[in-house]
Short mmCIF file of N, CA, C and O in Angstrom, two decimals:
data_model
loop_
_atom_site.label_atom_id
_atom_site.label_comp_id
_atom_site.label_asym_id
_atom_site.label_seq_id
_atom_site.Cartn_x
_atom_site.Cartn_y
_atom_site.Cartn_z
N UNK A 15 0.85 -1.18 0.00
CA UNK A 15 0.00 0.00 0.00
C UNK A 15 0.89 1.24 0.00
O UNK A 15 1.82 1.35 0.78
N UNK A 16 0.59 2.14 -0.86
CA UNK A 16 1.38 3.36 -1.01
C UNK A 16 1.14 4.30 0.16
O UNK A 16 0.07 4.33 0.76
N UNK A 17 2.14 5.08 0.45
CA UNK A 17 2.06 6.08 1.52
C UNK A 17 0.96 7.10 1.23
O UNK A 17 0.38 7.69 2.12
N UNK A 18 0.68 7.32 -0.05
CA UNK A 18 -0.30 8.34 -0.43
C UNK A 18 -1.69 7.78 -0.67
O UNK A 18 -2.62 8.54 -0.84
N UNK A 19 -1.85 6.48 -0.71
CA UNK A 19 -3.17 5.92 -0.99
C UNK A 19 -3.71 5.22 0.26
O UNK A 19 -3.92 4.03 0.27
N UNK A 20 -3.91 5.98 1.29
CA UNK A 20 -4.38 5.41 2.55
C UNK A 20 -5.85 5.71 2.80
O UNK A 20 -6.29 5.75 3.93
N UNK A 21 -6.61 5.94 1.74
CA UNK A 21 -8.02 6.20 1.90
C UNK A 21 -8.33 7.63 2.28
O UNK A 21 -9.46 7.98 2.54
N UNK A 22 -7.34 8.49 2.31
CA UNK A 22 -7.58 9.87 2.67
C UNK A 22 -8.03 10.66 1.45
O UNK A 22 -8.12 10.14 0.34
N UNK A 23 -8.27 11.92 1.66
CA UNK A 23 -8.77 12.75 0.57
C UNK A 23 -7.71 12.95 -0.50
O UNK A 23 -6.52 13.04 -0.21
N UNK A 24 -8.16 13.03 -1.74
CA UNK A 24 -7.21 13.27 -2.83
C UNK A 24 -6.47 14.60 -2.68
O UNK A 24 -5.30 14.69 -3.04
N UNK A 25 -7.12 15.60 -2.13
CA UNK A 25 -6.47 16.90 -1.94
C UNK A 25 -5.30 16.78 -0.97
O UNK A 25 -4.24 17.35 -1.19
N UNK A 26 -5.48 16.03 0.10
CA UNK A 26 -4.40 15.82 1.07
C UNK A 26 -3.24 15.09 0.42
O UNK A 26 -2.08 15.42 0.68
N UNK A 27 -3.55 14.12 -0.43
CA UNK A 27 -2.49 13.38 -1.12
C UNK A 27 -1.70 14.30 -2.05
O UNK A 27 -0.48 14.21 -2.11
N UNK A 28 -2.40 15.16 -2.76
CA UNK A 28 -1.73 16.10 -3.68
C UNK A 28 -0.82 17.04 -2.89
O UNK A 28 0.32 17.29 -3.29
N UNK A 29 -1.30 17.54 -1.77
CA UNK A 29 -0.50 18.45 -0.95
C UNK A 29 0.76 17.75 -0.45
O UNK A 29 1.86 18.31 -0.48
N UNK A 30 0.62 16.50 0.00
CA UNK A 30 1.79 15.76 0.49
C UNK A 30 2.79 15.50 -0.63
O UNK A 30 3.99 15.63 -0.43
N UNK A 31 2.31 15.14 -1.79
CA UNK A 31 3.20 14.87 -2.92
C UNK A 31 3.95 16.13 -3.32
O UNK A 31 5.17 16.10 -3.56
N UNK A 32 3.26 17.25 -3.37
CA UNK A 32 3.91 18.52 -3.73
C UNK A 32 4.99 18.87 -2.71
O UNK A 32 6.11 19.25 -3.08
N UNK A 33 4.67 18.74 -1.43
CA UNK A 33 5.66 19.03 -0.38
C UNK A 33 6.86 18.10 -0.49
O UNK A 33 8.00 18.54 -0.35
N UNK A 34 6.60 16.83 -0.76
CA UNK A 34 7.69 15.86 -0.88
C UNK A 34 8.58 16.16 -2.09
O UNK A 34 9.80 16.05 -2.02
N UNK A 35 7.97 16.53 -3.20
CA UNK A 35 8.74 16.85 -4.41
C UNK A 35 9.59 18.09 -4.17
O UNK A 35 10.76 18.14 -4.57
N UNK A 36 9.02 19.11 -3.52
CA UNK A 36 9.79 20.31 -3.22
C UNK A 36 10.99 19.98 -2.34
O UNK A 36 12.11 20.44 -2.60
N UNK A 37 10.76 19.20 -1.30
CA UNK A 37 11.86 18.82 -0.41
C UNK A 37 12.88 17.95 -1.14
O UNK A 37 14.09 18.08 -0.91
N UNK A 38 12.42 17.09 -2.03
CA UNK A 38 13.34 16.25 -2.80
C UNK A 38 14.26 17.09 -3.68
O UNK A 38 15.46 16.85 -3.75
N UNK A 39 13.69 18.08 -4.34
CA UNK A 39 14.50 18.96 -5.21
C UNK A 39 15.54 19.70 -4.38
O UNK A 39 16.71 19.80 -4.78
N UNK A 40 15.15 20.21 -3.23
CA UNK A 40 16.09 20.91 -2.36
C UNK A 40 17.19 19.96 -1.86
O UNK A 40 18.37 20.31 -1.86
N UNK A 41 16.79 18.77 -1.46
CA UNK A 41 17.77 17.78 -1.01
C UNK A 41 18.69 17.34 -2.14
O UNK A 41 19.90 17.15 -1.93
N UNK A 42 18.14 17.22 -3.34
CA UNK A 42 18.96 16.84 -4.48
C UNK A 42 19.99 17.92 -4.79
O UNK A 42 21.14 17.62 -5.09
N UNK A 43 19.58 19.20 -4.69
CA UNK A 43 20.55 20.27 -4.93
C UNK A 43 21.66 20.25 -3.87
O UNK A 43 22.83 20.43 -4.19
N UNK A 44 21.30 20.01 -2.61
CA UNK A 44 22.33 19.93 -1.56
C UNK A 44 23.32 18.82 -1.91
O UNK A 44 24.54 19.02 -1.84
N UNK A 45 22.81 17.67 -2.29
CA UNK A 45 23.66 16.55 -2.65
C UNK A 45 24.54 16.89 -3.86
O UNK A 45 25.75 16.63 -3.86
N UNK A 46 23.96 17.49 -4.88
CA UNK A 46 24.72 17.86 -6.07
C UNK A 46 25.81 18.88 -5.72
O UNK A 46 26.93 18.80 -6.23
N UNK A 47 25.49 19.82 -4.85
CA UNK A 47 26.47 20.82 -4.45
C UNK A 47 27.63 20.16 -3.69
O UNK A 47 28.79 20.43 -3.97
N UNK A 48 27.29 19.30 -2.75
CA UNK A 48 28.32 18.64 -1.95
C UNK A 48 29.20 17.72 -2.78
O UNK A 48 30.39 17.55 -2.48
N UNK A 49 28.64 17.13 -3.82
CA UNK A 49 29.40 16.24 -4.69
C UNK A 49 30.03 16.98 -5.87
O UNK A 49 30.60 16.36 -6.76
N UNK A 50 29.90 18.31 -5.88
CA UNK A 50 30.51 19.17 -6.89
C UNK A 50 30.05 18.78 -8.30
O UNK A 50 30.86 18.57 -9.20
N UNK A 51 28.73 18.72 -8.47
CA UNK A 51 28.17 18.36 -9.77
C UNK A 51 28.53 19.40 -10.82
O UNK A 51 28.71 20.59 -10.51
N UNK A 52 28.60 18.97 -12.05
CA UNK A 52 28.96 19.82 -13.17
C UNK A 52 27.86 20.85 -13.42
O UNK A 52 26.78 20.52 -13.89
N UNK A 53 28.12 22.11 -13.14
CA UNK A 53 27.11 23.17 -13.27
C UNK A 53 26.74 23.45 -14.72
O UNK A 53 25.76 24.12 -14.99
N UNK A 54 27.52 22.96 -15.67
CA UNK A 54 27.20 23.15 -17.09
C UNK A 54 26.17 22.13 -17.57
O UNK A 54 25.58 22.30 -18.63
N UNK A 55 25.90 21.09 -16.77
CA UNK A 55 24.92 20.07 -17.11
C UNK A 55 23.52 20.65 -16.98
O UNK A 55 23.20 21.35 -16.02
N UNK A 56 22.64 20.34 -17.95
CA UNK A 56 21.28 20.90 -17.95
C UNK A 56 20.47 20.46 -16.74
O UNK A 56 19.71 21.25 -16.18
N UNK A 57 20.59 19.20 -16.33
CA UNK A 57 19.85 18.72 -15.16
C UNK A 57 20.30 19.45 -13.90
O UNK A 57 19.47 19.89 -13.09
N UNK A 58 21.61 19.59 -13.74
CA UNK A 58 22.15 20.29 -12.57
C UNK A 58 21.68 21.74 -12.56
O UNK A 58 21.27 22.27 -11.52
N UNK A 59 21.70 22.39 -13.72
CA UNK A 59 21.23 23.77 -13.82
C UNK A 59 19.76 23.88 -13.47
O UNK A 59 19.35 24.78 -12.73
N UNK A 60 18.94 22.95 -13.97
CA UNK A 60 17.51 22.96 -13.66
C UNK A 60 17.27 22.79 -12.16
O UNK A 60 16.49 23.54 -11.56
N UNK A 61 17.93 21.80 -11.57
CA UNK A 61 17.75 21.56 -10.13
C UNK A 61 18.23 22.77 -9.33
O UNK A 61 17.55 23.19 -8.39
N UNK A 62 19.35 23.35 -9.71
CA UNK A 62 19.87 24.52 -9.00
C UNK A 62 18.92 25.70 -9.10
O UNK A 62 18.60 26.35 -8.08
N UNK A 63 18.44 26.00 -10.29
CA UNK A 63 17.51 27.12 -10.47
C UNK A 63 16.20 26.90 -9.70
O UNK A 63 15.67 27.83 -9.08
N UNK A 64 15.70 25.68 -9.74
CA UNK A 64 14.45 25.37 -9.02
C UNK A 64 14.67 25.46 -7.52
O UNK A 64 13.85 26.03 -6.80
N UNK A 65 15.77 24.92 -7.03
CA UNK A 65 16.08 24.99 -5.60
C UNK A 65 16.29 26.43 -5.16
O UNK A 65 15.86 26.82 -4.07
N UNK A 66 16.94 27.24 -6.00
CA UNK A 66 17.12 28.67 -5.68
C UNK A 66 15.77 29.35 -5.51
O UNK A 66 15.57 30.14 -4.60
N UNK A 67 14.84 29.04 -6.41
CA UNK A 67 13.52 29.65 -6.32
C UNK A 67 12.77 29.18 -5.07
O UNK A 67 12.17 29.99 -4.35
N UNK A 68 12.84 27.87 -4.79
CA UNK A 68 12.14 27.33 -3.63
C UNK A 68 12.73 27.84 -2.31
O UNK A 68 12.01 28.02 -1.33
N UNK A 69 14.02 28.04 -2.27
CA UNK A 69 14.70 28.46 -1.04
C UNK A 69 15.06 29.93 -1.05
O UNK A 69 15.92 30.37 -0.30
N UNK A 70 14.39 30.70 -1.88
CA UNK A 70 14.69 32.13 -1.97
C UNK A 70 14.64 32.85 -0.63
O UNK A 70 15.42 33.75 -0.36
N UNK A 71 13.75 32.43 0.24
CA UNK A 71 13.58 33.08 1.54
C UNK A 71 14.61 32.61 2.57
O UNK A 71 14.85 33.31 3.56
N UNK A 72 15.22 31.46 2.36
CA UNK A 72 16.14 30.92 3.37
C UNK A 72 17.57 30.75 2.87
O UNK A 72 18.45 30.42 3.65
N UNK A 73 17.79 30.99 1.60
CA UNK A 73 19.08 30.70 0.97
C UNK A 73 20.24 31.42 1.65
O UNK A 73 21.28 30.84 1.87
N UNK A 74 20.08 32.68 1.97
CA UNK A 74 21.16 33.47 2.58
C UNK A 74 20.86 33.82 4.04
O UNK A 74 21.35 34.82 4.56
N UNK A 75 20.07 33.00 4.68
CA UNK A 75 19.69 33.26 6.06
C UNK A 75 20.85 33.08 7.02
O UNK A 75 20.96 33.79 8.02
N UNK A 76 21.74 32.15 6.73
CA UNK A 76 22.86 31.85 7.61
C UNK A 76 24.16 32.35 6.99
O UNK A 76 24.32 32.36 5.78
N UNK A 77 25.10 32.75 7.83
CA UNK A 77 26.36 33.30 7.34
C UNK A 77 27.55 32.49 7.86
O UNK A 77 28.48 33.05 8.43
N UNK A 78 27.52 31.20 7.63
CA UNK A 78 28.65 30.36 8.01
C UNK A 78 29.85 30.71 7.14
O UNK A 78 29.71 31.20 6.02
N UNK A 79 31.04 30.45 7.65
CA UNK A 79 32.26 30.72 6.89
C UNK A 79 32.40 29.80 5.68
O UNK A 79 32.89 30.21 4.63
N UNK A 80 32.00 28.58 5.83
CA UNK A 80 32.12 27.59 4.76
C UNK A 80 30.89 27.62 3.86
O UNK A 80 29.75 27.60 4.34
N UNK A 81 31.11 27.64 2.56
CA UNK A 81 30.00 27.69 1.60
C UNK A 81 29.10 26.46 1.72
O UNK A 81 27.88 26.57 1.62
N UNK A 82 29.71 25.28 1.93
CA UNK A 82 28.90 24.07 2.02
C UNK A 82 27.95 24.12 3.20
O UNK A 82 26.82 23.63 3.12
N UNK A 83 28.36 24.74 4.29
CA UNK A 83 27.49 24.85 5.47
C UNK A 83 26.32 25.79 5.19
O UNK A 83 25.19 25.54 5.64
N UNK A 84 26.58 26.87 4.45
CA UNK A 84 25.50 27.79 4.08
C UNK A 84 24.48 27.09 3.18
O UNK A 84 23.27 27.28 3.35
N UNK A 85 24.96 26.28 2.25
CA UNK A 85 24.07 25.56 1.34
C UNK A 85 23.23 24.54 2.12
O UNK A 85 22.01 24.49 1.98
N UNK A 86 23.88 23.75 2.95
CA UNK A 86 23.16 22.74 3.72
C UNK A 86 22.14 23.38 4.65
O UNK A 86 20.98 22.95 4.72
N UNK A 87 22.53 24.43 5.36
CA UNK A 87 21.61 25.07 6.30
C UNK A 87 20.48 25.80 5.58
O UNK A 87 19.31 25.66 5.95
N UNK A 88 20.81 26.58 4.58
CA UNK A 88 19.78 27.37 3.89
C UNK A 88 18.79 26.53 3.12
O UNK A 88 17.57 26.68 3.29
N UNK A 89 19.28 25.65 2.28
CA UNK A 89 18.39 24.81 1.49
C UNK A 89 17.77 23.71 2.34
O UNK A 89 16.62 23.32 2.13
N UNK A 90 18.51 23.21 3.32
CA UNK A 90 17.97 22.19 4.22
C UNK A 90 16.82 22.71 5.06
O UNK A 90 15.84 22.02 5.27
N UNK A 91 16.96 23.95 5.54
CA UNK A 91 15.87 24.54 6.32
C UNK A 91 14.61 24.65 5.48
O UNK A 91 13.51 24.31 5.93
N UNK A 92 14.77 25.09 4.24
CA UNK A 92 13.60 25.20 3.35
C UNK A 92 12.95 23.84 3.14
O UNK A 92 11.72 23.72 3.19
N UNK A 93 13.76 22.80 2.94
CA UNK A 93 13.21 21.46 2.74
C UNK A 93 12.43 20.99 3.96
O UNK A 93 11.32 20.46 3.83
N UNK A 94 12.97 21.20 5.13
CA UNK A 94 12.29 20.77 6.37
C UNK A 94 11.00 21.56 6.56
O UNK A 94 9.96 20.98 6.93
N UNK A 95 11.04 22.85 6.32
CA UNK A 95 9.83 23.68 6.48
C UNK A 95 8.75 23.24 5.50
O UNK A 95 7.58 23.11 5.87
N UNK A 96 9.13 23.01 4.23
CA UNK A 96 8.12 22.57 3.26
C UNK A 96 7.53 21.22 3.63
O UNK A 96 6.32 21.02 3.50
N UNK A 97 8.36 20.31 4.10
CA UNK A 97 7.83 19.01 4.53
C UNK A 97 6.89 19.16 5.72
O UNK A 97 5.80 18.61 5.74
N UNK A 98 7.32 19.92 6.71
CA UNK A 98 6.52 20.09 7.92
C UNK A 98 5.18 20.75 7.59
O UNK A 98 4.12 20.25 7.97
N UNK A 99 5.23 21.88 6.90
CA UNK A 99 3.99 22.61 6.60
C UNK A 99 3.11 21.80 5.65
O UNK A 99 1.89 21.73 5.84
N UNK A 100 3.72 21.20 4.62
CA UNK A 100 2.93 20.43 3.67
C UNK A 100 2.20 19.27 4.32
O UNK A 100 1.02 19.05 4.07
N UNK A 101 2.89 18.54 5.18
CA UNK A 101 2.24 17.40 5.83
C UNK A 101 1.27 17.84 6.92
O UNK A 101 0.26 17.18 7.14
N UNK A 102 1.55 18.96 7.55
CA UNK A 102 0.60 19.51 8.53
C UNK A 102 -0.70 19.91 7.85
O UNK A 102 -1.80 19.56 8.31
N UNK A 103 -0.59 20.63 6.75
CA UNK A 103 -1.78 21.05 6.00
C UNK A 103 -2.52 19.83 5.46
O UNK A 103 -3.75 19.76 5.53
N UNK A 104 -1.81 18.86 4.94
CA UNK A 104 -2.45 17.65 4.42
C UNK A 104 -3.20 16.91 5.53
O UNK A 104 -4.30 16.40 5.30
N UNK A 105 -2.62 16.87 6.71
CA UNK A 105 -3.31 16.24 7.84
C UNK A 105 -4.59 16.95 8.21
O UNK A 105 -5.61 16.31 8.51
N UNK A 106 -4.55 18.27 8.15
CA UNK A 106 -5.76 19.05 8.44
C UNK A 106 -6.82 18.83 7.37
O UNK A 106 -8.01 18.72 7.67
N UNK A 107 -6.40 18.82 6.12
CA UNK A 107 -7.34 18.60 5.01
C UNK A 107 -7.95 17.20 5.12
O UNK A 107 -9.15 17.02 4.90
N UNK A 108 -7.15 16.23 5.49
CA UNK A 108 -7.63 14.85 5.60
C UNK A 108 -8.71 14.72 6.68
O UNK A 108 -9.64 13.94 6.55
N UNK A 109 -8.59 15.49 7.76
CA UNK A 109 -9.55 15.38 8.86
C UNK A 109 -10.87 16.04 8.56
O UNK A 109 -11.85 15.84 9.27
N UNK A 110 -10.94 16.86 7.52
CA UNK A 110 -12.21 17.56 7.22
C UNK A 110 -12.95 16.93 6.10
O UNK A 110 -12.58 16.28 5.27
#
């Protein structure tokens, strides 16, 4: 049985999937950054641009000396917030 097909409302499932996809993109960019992915690659550019847009509010929130720490903290915070809020909203929608 799928995590999203538990008999709940379709709207709650859509909200959870969107939150999960957003967090996945942010996590994928963190991984690509840490592994020094080729920025000239179209997939890497797409993921980077999308993650920049999703984490626009948190990207420069922290001022660590190391660039990798700023990326992990800024994009990671956005991923956690999207997961938390998305699943919280989905839970509320499911109960109504």
